[in-house]
Short mmCIF file of C-alpha atoms and ligand atoms in Angstrom, two decimals:
data_model
loop_
_atom_site.label_atom_id
_atom_site.label_comp_id
_atom_site.label_asym_id
_atom_site.label_seq_id
_atom_site.Cartn_x
_atom_site.Cartn_y
_atom_site.Cartn_z
CA MET A 256 30.15 86.75 94.37
CA LYS A 257 27.98 88.72 91.64
CA GLY A 258 24.39 88.08 91.45
CA LEU A 259 21.67 89.21 88.97
CA ILE A 260 17.90 88.85 89.53
CA LYS A 261 15.99 89.31 86.12
CA ASN A 262 12.46 89.48 85.27
CA VAL A 263 11.22 90.32 88.29
CA LYS A 264 8.40 92.65 89.92
CA LEU A 265 10.11 94.84 91.92
CA VAL A 266 9.02 96.53 95.28
CA ARG A 267 11.66 98.62 96.21
CA ASP A 268 9.95 99.88 99.39
CA ALA A 269 7.00 100.72 100.87
CA GLU A 270 6.38 104.21 98.74
CA SER A 271 7.67 103.70 95.29
CA GLU A 272 5.75 102.67 92.35
CA VAL A 273 6.27 99.29 91.79
CA MET A 274 8.27 97.94 88.23
CA ASP A 275 6.65 95.10 86.33
CA ASP A 276 10.09 94.28 84.28
CA GLY A 277 12.68 94.98 87.62
CA MET A 278 15.99 93.76 87.80
CA ILE A 279 18.36 93.68 90.80
CA ILE A 280 22.08 93.43 90.77
CA TYR A 281 24.01 92.61 94.21
CA GLU A 282 27.90 92.44 94.56
CA GLY A 283 29.07 90.87 97.84
CA ASN A 284 26.54 91.57 100.35
CA LEU A 285 25.70 94.87 98.74
CA ILE A 286 23.04 96.06 96.43
CA THR A 287 24.54 97.92 93.33
CA TYR A 288 21.27 98.33 91.30
CA ALA A 289 17.58 97.96 92.05
CA GLY A 290 15.49 99.16 89.21
CA LYS A 291 13.92 98.78 85.52
CA ARG A 292 15.38 96.03 83.41
CA THR A 293 18.72 97.43 81.84
CA GLU A 294 21.66 96.24 79.93
CA ALA A 295 23.38 94.13 82.63
CA GLN A 296 26.95 94.04 83.42
CA GLY A 297 28.42 90.45 83.96
CA PRO A 298 29.71 88.13 84.33
CA PHE A 299 27.33 86.93 87.04
CA ASP A 300 28.51 84.03 89.55
CA GLN A 301 24.48 83.47 90.26
CA ILE A 302 21.39 84.45 87.80
CA ILE A 303 18.23 83.85 89.24
CA ASP A 304 14.96 83.97 86.82
CA GLY A 305 12.29 86.13 89.05
CA LYS A 306 9.43 85.10 86.52
CA GLY A 307 6.12 84.89 88.41
CA CYS A 308 7.51 86.47 91.47
CA ILE A 309 7.81 89.98 93.59
CA ALA A 310 11.07 90.96 94.95
CA ILE A 311 10.65 92.68 98.26
CA PRO A 312 13.42 93.81 100.94
CA GLY A 313 13.46 90.86 103.49
CA LEU A 314 11.04 91.33 106.41
CA VAL A 315 12.35 92.41 109.86
CA ASN A 316 10.75 90.54 112.97
CA CYS A 317 11.61 93.49 115.50
CA HIS A 318 10.59 91.29 118.75
CA CYS A 319 10.89 87.69 119.04
CA HIS A 320 12.08 84.93 121.55
CA ALA A 321 13.12 82.50 119.20
CA PRO A 322 13.70 79.59 121.32
CA MET A 323 10.11 79.65 122.28
CA VAL A 324 9.19 77.81 119.31
CA ILE A 325 9.88 74.70 121.63
CA LEU A 326 7.24 75.73 123.76
CA ARG A 327 4.75 76.30 120.80
CA ASN A 328 0.92 75.29 121.85
CA ILE A 329 2.16 74.84 125.53
CA ALA A 330 -0.44 76.58 126.99
CA ASN A 331 -3.30 78.75 125.36
CA ASP A 332 -6.54 80.40 126.23
CA MET A 333 -5.13 82.07 129.14
CA LYS A 334 -4.44 85.34 130.95
CA LEU A 335 -0.97 86.47 130.53
CA GLU A 336 -0.19 86.16 133.86
CA ASP A 337 -1.37 82.61 134.56
CA TRP A 338 0.17 82.10 131.15
CA LEU A 339 3.87 83.61 131.84
CA PHE A 340 4.39 82.35 135.60
CA GLY A 341 2.27 79.56 135.81
CA HIS A 342 3.24 78.07 132.91
CA ILE A 343 6.14 79.50 130.66
CA ILE A 344 8.56 80.25 133.33
CA PRO A 345 8.24 76.88 135.36
CA ILE A 346 9.03 75.00 131.97
CA GLU A 347 11.46 77.56 130.70
CA ALA A 348 13.55 76.59 133.94
CA ARG A 349 13.92 72.57 132.20
CA LEU A 350 15.69 74.32 129.30
CA ALA A 351 19.41 73.90 129.22
CA GLY A 352 22.63 73.69 127.01
CA ASP A 353 22.12 73.42 123.54
CA ASP A 354 18.12 73.37 123.77
CA TYR A 355 18.46 77.09 122.88
CA TYR A 356 20.43 76.68 120.03
CA TRP A 357 17.92 74.15 118.08
CA GLY A 358 15.04 76.07 119.14
CA THR A 359 16.49 79.20 117.29
CA MET A 360 17.78 77.13 114.78
CA LEU A 361 14.01 75.90 114.01
CA ALA A 362 12.62 79.42 114.43
CA ALA A 363 15.33 80.29 111.79
CA CYS A 364 13.72 77.89 109.33
CA GLU A 365 10.28 79.00 109.99
CA MET A 366 11.24 82.99 109.60
CA ILE A 367 13.29 82.23 106.41
CA SER A 368 10.37 80.32 104.87
CA SER A 369 8.12 83.21 105.92
CA GLY A 370 10.24 85.75 104.37
CA THR A 371 12.00 87.21 107.29
CA THR A 372 15.41 87.89 107.01
CA CYS A 373 16.34 89.68 110.25
CA PHE A 374 15.16 89.56 113.66
CA LEU A 375 15.51 90.84 117.02
CA ASP A 376 15.67 88.33 119.73
CA MET A 377 16.00 88.08 123.62
CA TYR A 378 15.48 85.01 125.71
CA LEU A 379 17.96 82.88 127.98
CA ASP A 380 21.17 81.91 126.58
CA MET A 381 22.25 84.01 124.13
CA GLU A 382 25.48 82.63 123.18
CA GLN A 383 23.31 79.61 122.06
CA CYS A 384 21.35 82.35 120.11
CA ALA A 385 24.53 83.73 118.57
CA LYS A 386 25.66 80.27 117.54
CA ALA A 387 22.19 79.43 115.89
CA VAL A 388 22.20 82.75 114.05
CA ILE A 389 25.68 82.54 112.48
CA ASP A 390 24.87 78.79 111.21
CA SER A 391 21.40 79.93 110.04
CA LYS A 392 22.79 82.69 107.97
CA MET A 393 20.35 84.80 109.15
CA ARG A 394 20.70 88.45 110.46
CA ALA A 395 19.93 89.34 113.93
CA ASN A 396 20.09 91.84 116.31
CA ILE A 397 20.64 89.92 119.61
CA SER A 398 19.47 91.02 123.17
CA LYS A 399 21.74 90.20 125.83
CA ASN A 400 20.25 90.18 129.42
CA THR A 401 22.69 91.96 132.44
CA LEU A 402 20.50 90.89 135.12
CA THR A 403 20.76 87.37 135.88
CA SER A 404 20.07 85.08 138.76
CA ASP A 405 21.33 82.22 141.02
CA SER A 406 17.73 80.39 140.82
CA ARG A 407 16.19 79.09 137.76
CA ILE A 408 12.70 80.67 138.67
CA GLU A 409 13.73 83.93 140.08
CA ARG A 410 14.78 86.66 137.49
CA GLY A 411 17.18 89.40 137.68
CA THR A 412 18.82 89.26 141.24
CA LEU A 413 22.17 89.69 140.10
CA PHE A 414 24.04 92.53 137.67
CA ASP A 415 26.50 90.74 135.31
CA LYS A 416 28.43 93.73 133.60
CA GLN A 417 31.36 91.42 132.87
CA GLY A 418 28.93 88.90 131.23
CA TYR A 419 27.72 91.78 129.19
CA GLU A 420 30.68 93.50 128.19
CA SER A 421 32.49 90.25 126.89
CA PHE A 422 29.30 89.23 124.90
CA LEU A 423 29.19 92.49 123.50
CA LYS A 424 33.13 92.38 122.45
CA GLU A 425 32.73 88.66 120.87
CA TYR A 426 29.55 89.08 118.99
CA HIS A 427 28.82 92.95 118.17
CA GLY A 428 29.99 92.75 114.59
CA ALA A 429 30.33 89.09 114.16
CA ALA A 430 29.82 87.33 111.17
CA ASN A 431 30.30 89.73 108.54
CA ASN A 432 28.36 92.42 110.67
CA ARG A 433 25.16 89.92 110.49
CA ILE A 434 25.18 90.46 114.24
CA ARG A 435 24.62 93.27 116.20
CA VAL A 436 24.31 93.28 120.10
CA SER A 437 21.71 95.35 122.27
CA MET A 438 20.92 95.02 125.83
CA GLU A 439 17.87 93.10 127.20
CA ILE A 440 16.04 94.63 130.08
CA HIS A 441 13.07 92.33 130.19
CA SER A 442 10.66 94.78 131.88
CA LEU A 443 10.21 96.97 134.68
CA TYR A 444 8.09 94.80 136.53
CA LEU A 445 10.60 91.85 136.55
CA TYR A 446 13.51 93.56 138.64
CA ASP A 447 14.31 96.01 141.20
CA TYR A 448 15.03 99.66 140.53
CA ASP A 449 18.32 99.97 141.34
CA ARG A 450 19.24 96.69 139.41
CA ILE A 451 17.59 98.15 136.23
CA LYS A 452 19.31 101.58 136.89
CA GLU A 453 22.85 99.62 136.77
CA SER A 454 21.77 97.99 133.55
CA VAL A 455 20.63 101.21 131.94
CA ASP A 456 23.82 103.16 133.11
CA LEU A 457 25.82 100.35 131.49
CA ALA A 458 23.92 100.61 128.30
CA ALA A 459 24.79 104.31 127.87
CA GLU A 460 28.36 103.52 128.79
CA THR A 461 28.67 100.79 125.89
CA ASN A 462 26.17 102.80 123.68
CA SER A 463 23.79 99.81 123.66
CA THR A 464 20.26 99.75 122.28
CA ILE A 465 17.91 98.63 124.87
CA HIS A 466 14.88 96.38 123.98
CA ILE A 467 12.42 95.91 126.35
CA HIS A 468 8.69 94.91 127.23
CA VAL A 469 6.67 98.03 127.68
CA LEU A 470 3.02 98.60 129.04
CA GLU A 471 1.97 95.06 127.66
CA THR A 472 -1.28 94.84 130.00
CA ALA A 473 -3.30 96.92 131.78
CA ASP A 474 -2.27 95.28 135.08
CA GLU A 475 1.20 96.13 134.45
CA LYS A 476 0.38 99.92 133.88
CA ARG A 477 -1.51 100.00 137.25
CA SER A 478 1.01 97.92 139.17
CA LEU A 479 4.04 99.95 137.86
CA GLU A 480 2.14 103.25 138.06
CA SER A 481 1.46 102.53 141.80
CA LYS A 482 4.72 101.30 142.40
CA PHE A 483 7.09 104.30 141.04
CA GLY A 484 4.13 107.12 141.54
CA LYS A 485 4.53 108.26 137.94
CA ARG A 486 3.73 107.06 134.37
CA VAL A 487 5.78 104.07 133.23
CA LEU A 488 7.67 106.45 130.24
CA GLU A 489 8.30 108.63 133.19
CA THR A 490 9.84 105.98 135.03
CA MET A 491 11.93 104.86 132.06
CA GLU A 492 13.07 108.67 131.46
CA GLU A 493 14.04 109.02 134.86
CA LEU A 494 16.18 105.72 134.77
CA GLY A 495 18.26 107.39 131.83
CA MET A 496 16.77 104.93 129.31
CA PHE A 497 16.51 107.62 126.46
CA ARG A 498 20.25 108.15 126.76
CA VAL A 499 20.18 105.20 124.00
CA PRO A 500 17.64 104.02 121.21
CA VAL A 501 14.79 101.82 123.33
CA ILE A 502 12.97 99.39 121.44
CA ALA A 503 9.67 98.81 123.44
CA ALA A 504 7.77 95.81 122.59
CA HIS A 505 3.95 96.03 122.98
CA THR A 506 3.23 99.43 123.58
CA VAL A 507 -0.46 98.57 124.07
CA HIS A 508 -1.84 100.77 127.06
CA VAL A 509 -0.37 103.92 126.01
CA ASP A 510 -2.54 106.95 125.99
CA ASP A 511 -2.49 110.37 124.02
CA ALA A 512 0.25 111.80 126.85
CA ASP A 513 2.32 108.79 126.47
CA ILE A 514 2.35 109.29 122.76
CA SER A 515 3.17 112.97 122.79
CA PHE A 516 5.90 112.26 125.24
CA MET A 517 7.61 109.66 122.80
CA LYS A 518 7.60 112.06 120.00
CA ASP A 519 10.94 113.54 120.92
CA LYS A 520 12.25 110.38 122.33
CA ARG A 521 14.55 107.72 120.55
CA ILE A 522 11.97 105.24 120.93
CA TYR A 523 10.78 102.23 118.46
CA PRO A 524 7.58 101.11 119.68
CA VAL A 525 6.96 97.47 118.63
CA HIS A 526 3.40 96.13 117.35
CA ASN A 527 2.91 92.55 118.30
CA PRO A 528 -0.78 92.09 117.46
CA THR A 529 -1.24 88.50 117.28
CA SER A 530 0.31 87.92 120.79
CA ASN A 531 -1.57 90.94 122.46
CA LEU A 532 -4.91 89.29 120.95
CA LYS A 533 -4.24 85.89 121.84
CA LEU A 534 -3.35 87.17 125.45
CA GLY A 535 -6.28 89.18 125.81
CA SER A 536 -4.16 92.40 126.35
CA GLY A 537 -5.54 95.16 123.99
CA ILE A 538 -4.63 96.65 120.86
CA SER A 539 -1.99 99.03 120.65
CA PRO A 540 -2.72 102.72 119.45
CA VAL A 541 -0.51 101.98 116.26
CA ASP A 542 -2.65 104.53 113.96
CA LYS A 543 -2.05 107.21 116.43
CA MET A 544 1.62 106.80 116.96
CA LEU A 545 2.35 106.73 113.22
CA LYS A 546 0.18 109.82 112.80
CA GLU A 547 2.71 111.60 115.26
CA GLY A 548 5.58 110.66 113.19
CA ILE A 549 6.83 107.76 115.60
CA CYS A 550 8.73 104.97 113.99
CA VAL A 551 6.70 101.83 114.84
CA CYS A 552 7.87 98.20 113.64
CA LEU A 553 6.38 94.88 113.89
CA GLY A 554 7.04 91.95 115.37
CA THR A 555 5.84 88.09 116.02
CA ASP A 556 6.67 88.09 119.92
CA GLY A 557 7.48 84.20 120.87
CA ALA A 558 5.88 81.19 119.20
CA ALA A 559 4.37 80.33 122.55
CA SER A 560 2.14 83.12 122.58
CA ASN A 561 1.75 83.63 118.68
CA ASN A 562 1.96 80.65 117.95
CA ASN A 563 4.05 81.28 114.69
CA LEU A 564 6.64 83.44 113.52
CA ASN A 565 5.12 84.33 110.12
CA MET A 566 5.60 88.16 109.29
CA ILE A 567 3.36 88.07 106.36
CA GLU A 568 0.60 86.88 108.38
CA GLU A 569 1.46 89.88 111.32
CA MET A 570 1.20 92.43 108.54
CA HIS A 571 -2.27 91.19 107.69
CA ILE A 572 -3.63 91.06 111.05
CA ALA A 573 -2.06 94.56 111.98
CA SER A 574 -3.48 96.23 108.80
CA LEU A 575 -7.09 94.67 109.73
CA ILE A 576 -7.33 95.27 113.55
CA HIS A 577 -7.20 98.81 113.72
CA LYS A 578 -9.87 99.32 110.78
CA GLY A 579 -12.24 97.51 112.75
CA VAL A 580 -11.73 98.53 115.97
CA HIS A 581 -12.02 102.15 115.14
CA ARG A 582 -14.76 101.60 112.03
CA ASP A 583 -12.04 103.22 109.75
CA SER A 584 -11.15 101.34 106.61
CA LYS A 585 -8.40 104.28 105.86
CA LEU A 586 -6.31 103.15 109.16
CA MET A 587 -3.27 101.36 108.50
CA SER A 588 -3.08 101.02 104.80
CA ALA A 589 -1.38 98.10 103.45
CA ARG A 590 1.74 100.59 102.53
CA GLU A 591 2.17 101.71 105.94
CA THR A 592 1.82 98.14 107.43
CA PHE A 593 4.61 97.07 104.93
CA ARG A 594 6.95 99.93 105.91
CA MET A 595 6.59 98.89 109.72
CA ALA A 596 7.88 95.35 108.71
CA THR A 597 10.54 96.63 106.51
CA GLU A 598 12.59 100.00 106.80
CA ASN A 599 11.28 100.98 110.03
CA GLY A 600 12.60 97.32 111.54
CA GLY A 601 15.68 98.51 109.67
CA LYS A 602 16.18 101.60 111.26
CA ALA A 603 15.38 100.35 114.97
CA LEU A 604 17.93 97.46 114.62
CA GLY A 605 20.85 99.51 113.12
CA PHE A 606 21.23 97.76 109.82
CA PRO A 607 20.96 99.28 106.49
CA ILE A 608 18.10 97.06 105.26
CA GLY A 609 14.46 97.38 104.54
CA LYS A 610 14.62 98.74 100.84
CA LEU A 611 15.92 97.27 97.85
CA GLU A 612 18.10 100.10 97.01
CA ARG A 613 21.94 100.50 95.86
CA GLY A 614 24.00 100.52 99.01
CA TYR A 615 21.33 98.62 101.01
CA LEU A 616 22.18 95.11 102.20
CA ALA A 617 21.48 92.13 99.70
CA ASP A 618 18.57 90.89 101.87
CA ILE A 619 15.79 89.62 99.32
CA VAL A 620 12.74 87.97 99.24
CA LEU A 621 11.04 86.36 96.15
CA LEU A 622 7.44 85.74 96.68
CA ASP A 623 6.08 83.50 94.08
CA GLU A 624 2.54 85.07 92.72
CA THR A 625 1.21 81.96 90.77
CA GLY A 626 -0.93 80.45 93.28
CA PHE A 627 -4.81 80.61 92.93
CA HIS A 628 -4.97 82.97 95.81
CA ASN A 629 -2.70 85.77 93.96
CA VAL A 630 -4.68 85.54 90.33
CA PRO A 631 -5.11 87.75 88.59
CA GLY A 632 -2.24 89.42 90.58
CA SER A 633 -3.00 93.14 88.99
CA GLY A 634 -3.69 95.96 91.48
CA ASP A 635 -1.06 97.20 93.99
CA PRO A 636 1.24 94.27 94.72
CA ILE A 637 2.21 96.01 98.17
CA ALA A 638 -1.84 95.18 99.04
CA GLN A 639 -1.68 91.80 97.45
CA ILE A 640 1.26 91.00 99.63
CA VAL A 641 -0.38 91.99 102.67
CA TYR A 642 -4.19 91.15 102.07
CA SER A 643 -3.69 87.95 99.66
CA MET A 644 -0.33 86.47 100.02
CA GLN A 645 0.77 83.69 102.47
CA GLY A 646 4.24 82.86 104.14
CA SER A 647 3.82 80.19 101.94
CA ASP A 648 4.36 82.20 99.07
CA VAL A 649 8.20 82.66 100.04
CA LYS A 650 10.08 80.96 97.17
CA THR A 651 13.55 82.25 97.59
CA VAL A 652 15.53 84.04 99.91
CA ILE A 653 18.91 86.04 99.90
CA ILE A 654 20.53 87.12 102.95
CA ASP A 655 23.77 89.21 103.06
CA GLY A 656 24.30 88.49 99.37
CA GLU A 657 23.70 84.50 99.90
CA THR A 658 20.85 82.43 98.61
CA VAL A 659 19.76 80.64 101.75
CA MET A 660 16.40 79.17 100.36
CA ARG A 661 15.71 78.27 96.76
CA ASP A 662 12.46 77.20 95.48
CA ARG A 663 11.22 76.68 98.83
CA GLU A 664 14.36 74.68 99.66
CA ILE A 665 16.30 75.65 102.83
CA LEU A 666 19.99 75.27 101.62
CA CYS A 667 22.11 76.05 104.58
CA MET A 668 20.48 73.94 107.21
CA ASP A 669 19.79 70.24 108.19
CA THR A 670 15.97 70.85 108.56
CA GLU A 671 14.99 67.21 109.15
CA ARG A 672 17.77 67.07 111.89
CA ILE A 673 16.52 70.48 113.43
CA LYS A 674 12.81 69.45 113.75
CA ALA A 675 13.85 66.24 115.47
CA GLU A 676 15.92 67.96 118.00
CA VAL A 677 13.09 70.41 119.03
CA LYS A 678 10.52 67.44 119.38
CA ARG A 679 13.20 65.30 121.47
CA ILE A 680 13.36 68.74 123.59
CA ARG A 681 9.97 68.96 124.03
CA LYS A 682 9.38 65.47 124.79
CA ARG A 683 11.79 65.87 127.67
CA LEU A 684 10.21 68.90 128.93
CA GLU A 685 6.99 67.22 129.43
CA ILE A 686 8.37 64.19 131.46
ZN1 ZN B 909 8.09 89.59 124.34
#
């Protein structure tokens, strides 16, 4: 399969100059050319006219709980602890079977239609999630828990080594390498120290990236520091976590000492601005981390705390809040923010994605710039994407060289069935 996108405004990455008359050629799942219009060497199996569109690398959502779309708008305007322990966990306990599959399928529809081509997910029953990733044609890094429980409410009292190893064997590299597997350790606050240590050792043994929530709230920082008698990042080091890459969701309550501690570690903090604002958790010092050269990524978190999975909106919020809080309009430029949502995410998740460049995977999004809010369409297109554009401007999406959405129509999923299934599940939960 050889494809051509012609007549397109081309944003290859966060740094490069934008080309008004660009062209992309991809063969199989790889980009073979992305640059100025030239004599294309056909024949092509597919030609897309990109007139009126900006081509960007697919966005990378680095922290999500996809099936939580089922719980969208279930509990709002409350503290994280009340939200999580009083509402979310008891309702989650009623999810079962293919509920997770349908939730992930809906999340995939939402992500694709707002320009996300790859995501990192942690939740319950990742087999169902993996099946949905295969069927939705998305790319994903799927985090599998090693700590389980007999009880539906209690978390992580049992260490399931074999379950992790067989999941890794089955899905790491599955679906033409669209799936990678990492290890979920939900947080330091949900389990005993010894259980976490067993998981960390298994991550090192299997060379698995760890995906964990870190320092989301001030209460979490206080209670973990008093429980372990040291800084949270020091506890993570004592556990041996930094033997493997660590994707640390939230990192809101990190100070200067934490940031300098992170500098020589393989840590990828994930900024989740909407979720942190909505749950009143605080604002992560992302500008400082970026200044220190730390590879910060961007994520939506689950739809129960966001309440959507729209990375274009997430970029917009991320770029604005730091300017306002620090009264410095130079912080978090559009290009810095765009880099977090593209190539930084690719690095963290271990895929050659996040740039439109020869040798990168063909994950390509075309944004329609003909809407009123995009006119006149001059100026820096990356600023236009971050500050003016909407998720609904996403017109066509290619993942792994396959067109999954064309002219706003999702091609590979029965979207009406998916919506109906999720509504049915939600109805059952609320009985
Ligand atoms: Zn989360």
